[in-house]
Every structure is written in C-alpha cells, then in structure tokens.
Short mmCIF file of C-alpha atoms and ligand atoms in Angstrom, two decimals:
data_model
loop_
_atom_site.label_atom_id
_atom_site.label_comp_id
_atom_site.label_asym_id
_atom_site.label_seq_id
_atom_site.Cartn_x
_atom_site.Cartn_y
_atom_site.Cartn_z
CA MET A 427 97.27 148.81 40.28
CA LEU A 428 96.64 147.30 36.86
CA SER A 429 93.45 145.51 36.03
CA ASP A 430 93.20 141.74 35.85
CA ARG A 431 92.50 142.30 32.31
CA MET A 432 94.98 144.52 31.50
CA GLN A 433 97.70 142.63 33.17
CA SER A 434 96.67 139.30 31.18
CA ALA A 435 96.49 141.61 27.70
CA LEU A 436 99.87 143.02 28.67
CA ASN A 437 101.11 139.53 29.70
CA ASP A 438 99.61 138.39 26.29
CA GLN A 439 102.01 141.70 24.40
CA ILE A 440 104.89 140.30 26.55
CA ASN A 441 104.35 136.99 24.68
CA LEU A 442 103.60 138.41 21.30
CA GLU A 443 106.87 140.40 21.32
CA LEU A 444 108.95 137.32 22.35
CA SER A 445 107.50 135.58 19.62
CA ALA A 446 108.68 138.30 17.09
CA PHE A 447 112.16 137.90 18.85
CA TYR A 448 112.00 134.18 18.10
CA THR A 449 110.58 134.69 14.47
CA TYR A 450 113.25 137.44 13.67
CA LEU A 451 116.01 135.01 15.10
CA SER A 452 114.77 132.43 13.01
CA VAL A 453 115.38 134.61 9.86
CA THR A 454 118.72 135.78 11.28
CA ALA A 455 119.76 132.14 11.25
CA TYR A 456 118.19 131.50 7.63
CA PHE A 457 120.30 134.12 6.35
CA GLU A 458 123.29 133.09 7.97
CA GLU A 459 122.91 129.99 6.28
CA GLN A 460 122.10 131.60 2.68
CA GLY A 461 125.77 133.33 3.30
CA LEU A 462 123.71 137.13 2.99
CA ARG A 463 125.60 137.93 6.25
CA GLY A 464 124.42 141.81 6.27
CA PHE A 465 120.90 140.53 5.95
CA ALA A 466 121.47 138.58 9.33
CA SER A 467 122.87 141.32 11.26
CA TRP A 468 120.50 143.59 10.30
CA MET A 469 117.64 140.54 11.26
CA ARG A 470 119.65 139.99 14.36
CA HIS A 471 119.69 143.75 15.64
CA HIS A 472 116.16 143.77 14.68
CA SER A 473 115.44 140.40 16.94
CA ASN A 474 117.17 141.97 19.74
CA GLU A 475 114.84 144.85 19.56
CA GLU A 476 112.04 142.47 20.21
CA MET A 477 113.52 141.54 23.22
CA MET A 478 113.78 145.01 24.18
CA HIS A 479 110.36 145.73 23.91
CA ALA A 480 109.39 142.49 25.88
CA MET A 481 111.42 143.85 28.64
CA LYS A 482 110.24 147.41 28.67
CA LEU A 483 106.33 145.80 29.26
CA TYR A 484 108.15 143.36 31.77
CA ASP A 485 109.28 146.19 33.68
CA TYR A 486 106.17 147.83 33.25
CA ILE A 487 104.06 145.45 35.12
CA HIS A 488 106.31 145.26 37.75
CA GLU A 489 106.11 148.94 38.25
CA ARG A 490 103.01 148.63 38.34
CA ARG A 491 102.89 146.17 41.20
CA GLY A 492 101.35 143.21 38.81
CA ARG A 493 102.31 139.76 37.94
CA VAL A 494 103.91 138.80 34.89
CA THR A 495 103.23 135.32 33.76
CA LEU A 496 105.63 134.17 30.62
CA LEU A 497 103.35 132.17 28.39
CA PRO A 498 104.64 129.38 25.70
CA ILE A 499 106.12 130.93 22.38
CA GLY A 500 105.67 128.56 19.37
CA GLU A 501 108.02 127.28 16.67
CA PRO A 502 108.98 129.96 14.19
CA PRO A 503 109.03 128.88 10.57
CA HIS A 504 112.71 127.80 9.48
CA ASN A 505 112.89 128.41 6.08
CA TRP A 506 112.07 131.38 3.17
CA ALA A 507 111.97 130.72 -0.79
CA THR A 508 113.79 134.13 -0.76
CA ALA A 509 115.18 136.94 1.06
CA LEU A 510 111.87 139.19 -0.11
CA ALA A 511 109.91 136.25 1.29
CA ALA A 512 111.50 136.52 4.80
CA PHE A 513 111.16 140.31 4.57
CA GLU A 514 107.39 140.17 3.67
CA ASP A 515 107.04 137.40 6.65
CA ALA A 516 108.09 139.73 8.99
CA LEU A 517 106.04 142.79 7.80
CA ARG A 518 103.12 140.80 8.47
CA HIS A 519 104.57 140.25 12.39
CA GLU A 520 104.89 143.81 12.72
CA GLN A 521 101.26 144.53 11.40
CA LYS A 522 100.28 141.90 14.02
CA VAL A 523 102.13 143.69 16.33
CA THR A 524 100.80 147.04 15.68
CA ALA A 525 97.18 145.74 15.86
CA ALA A 526 97.89 144.17 18.91
CA ILE A 527 99.19 147.63 20.33
CA ASN A 528 96.03 149.76 19.13
CA ARG A 529 93.97 146.99 21.02
CA LEU A 530 95.87 147.40 23.92
CA VAL A 531 95.47 151.18 24.05
CA ASP A 532 91.95 150.85 23.45
CA LEU A 533 91.41 149.03 26.47
CA ALA A 534 93.68 151.57 28.60
CA ARG A 535 91.47 154.08 27.49
CA GLU A 536 88.30 152.17 27.86
CA GLU A 537 89.56 151.49 31.50
CA ARG A 538 90.74 155.32 32.19
CA ASP A 539 94.01 153.77 32.79
CA HIS A 540 95.79 156.71 31.92
CA ALA A 541 99.03 155.69 33.29
CA THR A 542 99.11 152.54 30.85
CA ASN A 543 97.85 154.51 27.95
CA SER A 544 100.89 157.26 28.22
CA PHE A 545 102.98 153.99 28.59
CA LEU A 546 102.00 152.48 25.36
CA GLN A 547 102.24 155.72 23.08
CA TRP A 548 106.16 154.87 23.13
CA PHE A 549 105.04 151.58 21.44
CA VAL A 550 102.49 153.07 18.80
CA ASP A 551 105.40 155.66 17.57
CA GLU A 552 107.85 152.33 17.49
CA GLN A 553 105.50 150.23 15.93
CA VAL A 554 105.13 153.19 12.77
CA GLU A 555 109.14 152.90 12.47
CA GLU A 556 109.33 149.29 12.71
CA GLU A 557 107.08 148.69 10.00
CA ALA A 558 108.49 151.67 7.84
CA VAL A 559 112.16 150.09 8.12
CA VAL A 560 110.94 146.98 7.13
CA ASP A 561 108.73 147.84 3.97
CA ALA A 562 112.18 150.02 2.68
CA VAL A 563 113.90 146.75 2.72
CA ILE A 564 111.05 144.95 0.91
CA ASN A 565 110.81 147.85 -1.42
CA ASP A 566 114.84 147.67 -2.08
CA LEU A 567 114.31 143.59 -2.75
CA GLN A 568 111.22 144.14 -5.16
CA ARG A 569 113.60 146.81 -7.10
CA ILE A 570 116.63 144.23 -7.04
CA GLY A 571 114.25 140.87 -8.02
CA ASP A 572 116.46 138.60 -9.43
CA PHE A 573 119.68 141.09 -10.10
CA GLY A 574 122.44 139.03 -8.28
CA PRO A 575 124.83 142.38 -7.83
CA GLY A 576 121.92 144.27 -6.25
CA LEU A 577 121.52 141.41 -3.77
CA TYR A 578 125.19 141.55 -2.95
CA MET A 579 125.34 145.45 -2.66
CA LEU A 580 122.52 145.37 -0.48
CA ASP A 581 123.54 142.78 1.77
CA ARG A 582 126.92 144.87 2.18
CA GLN A 583 124.93 148.02 2.82
CA LEU A 584 122.81 146.39 5.37
CA GLY A 585 125.57 144.59 7.31
CA GLY A 586 127.24 148.27 7.46
CA SER A 587 124.46 150.25 8.41
CA GLU A 588 124.10 151.24 12.13
CA VAL A 589 120.73 150.14 12.46
CA GLU A 590 119.72 152.22 15.57
CA SER A 591 116.05 154.05 16.12
CA GLY A 592 115.01 156.29 13.03
CA ASP A 593 117.81 154.65 10.54
CA THR A 594 116.09 153.55 7.55
CA PRO A 595 118.47 151.18 5.50
CA SER A 596 117.78 151.49 1.93
CA ALA A 597 119.67 150.68 -1.38
CA THR A 598 118.83 153.72 -3.19
FE1 FEO B 817 108.29 144.96 18.94
FE2 FEO B 817 108.60 145.01 16.19
O1 FEO B 817 107.35 145.12 17.29
#
C-alpha cells in the first residue's frame, strides 16, 4: 500500500503531467495557427507523451491498490511572441516537472518505499531526455533568429522527424 502522503504526491504528479499535456496542446494549436505544421506535429507528439506519463502514474497507483484523484487543470497560455518563446516556455515546464519528480524520489526514499523509488527511476531518465530534446530545438531556433528560410527548413525537418524516444531532432 502507498502511504497517504505518497498517494497524494503521485496524484499531484498526474495533475502536473496533464497540465503539461494541456500546455503543449495549446502550443500545438498556436503553431497550427501560425502555419508551422512541422512544429505543430512535433509538439502534438510531445503533448501525447505527457498524457502517457500521466497514465503511467495512474496505472501505478492502482497497481499499489491506491486511489486516483483527478484535480483541476488550469487554463494554459494561448499565445507566444515567437516559436522560440513557445519552446522556452516548454523548457520551463519540463524543468518544473523534473524538480517535482526529484521531490517524489526524495519522498520515496524518506519513506523507504522501494517500489515507488524504483518505479520513479523511469521518470528520472525520461526527464533528462525531455529537457534535452526541447533544448535542442531552442538551440536551433536561437541560431536561426529572424532568418525566415531557416525557420521554414526547421519546420519541414520537425514535421518529417519521427520523434520517438531517444531522438533529438536538430536543424544542424
Ligand atoms: Fe512528463 Fe515532459 O514531463
């Protein structure tokens, strides 16, 4: 059985992952509006991954005979000045998720909940990758600056990339 404190913390993490899903879906809609279909496709894939993370936590709580409690999700931002600003927002979100995962690991260790500690290691590794893929696109966008053809090329590349686990799409 999960402790009440751990169960509550895992439910909070489900909420954070669903907030990430919602935020990235909003970023996806922004890219669609901007006609950046490659960026939209990339971000949509990323938002789906957040849903998968939430469901992984959902399944784990049930496996441990715990109770899932779904909490409200706040309204995400709808507009960004540039594609770079949208990706910088995404990176901030990832860093927030990473900090939350680290706190969960600390709690699992404090409670000597070895099963939850082991379960969370997948998320620790995943966050390293998640931050890296977003950061790679930010680096590309910073290099491109206001150069329109560069943005067009990156949009084409992101749209064509199969963004599976381990892939780090880059314009270079
Ligand atoms: Fe599930 Fe991108 O954090």
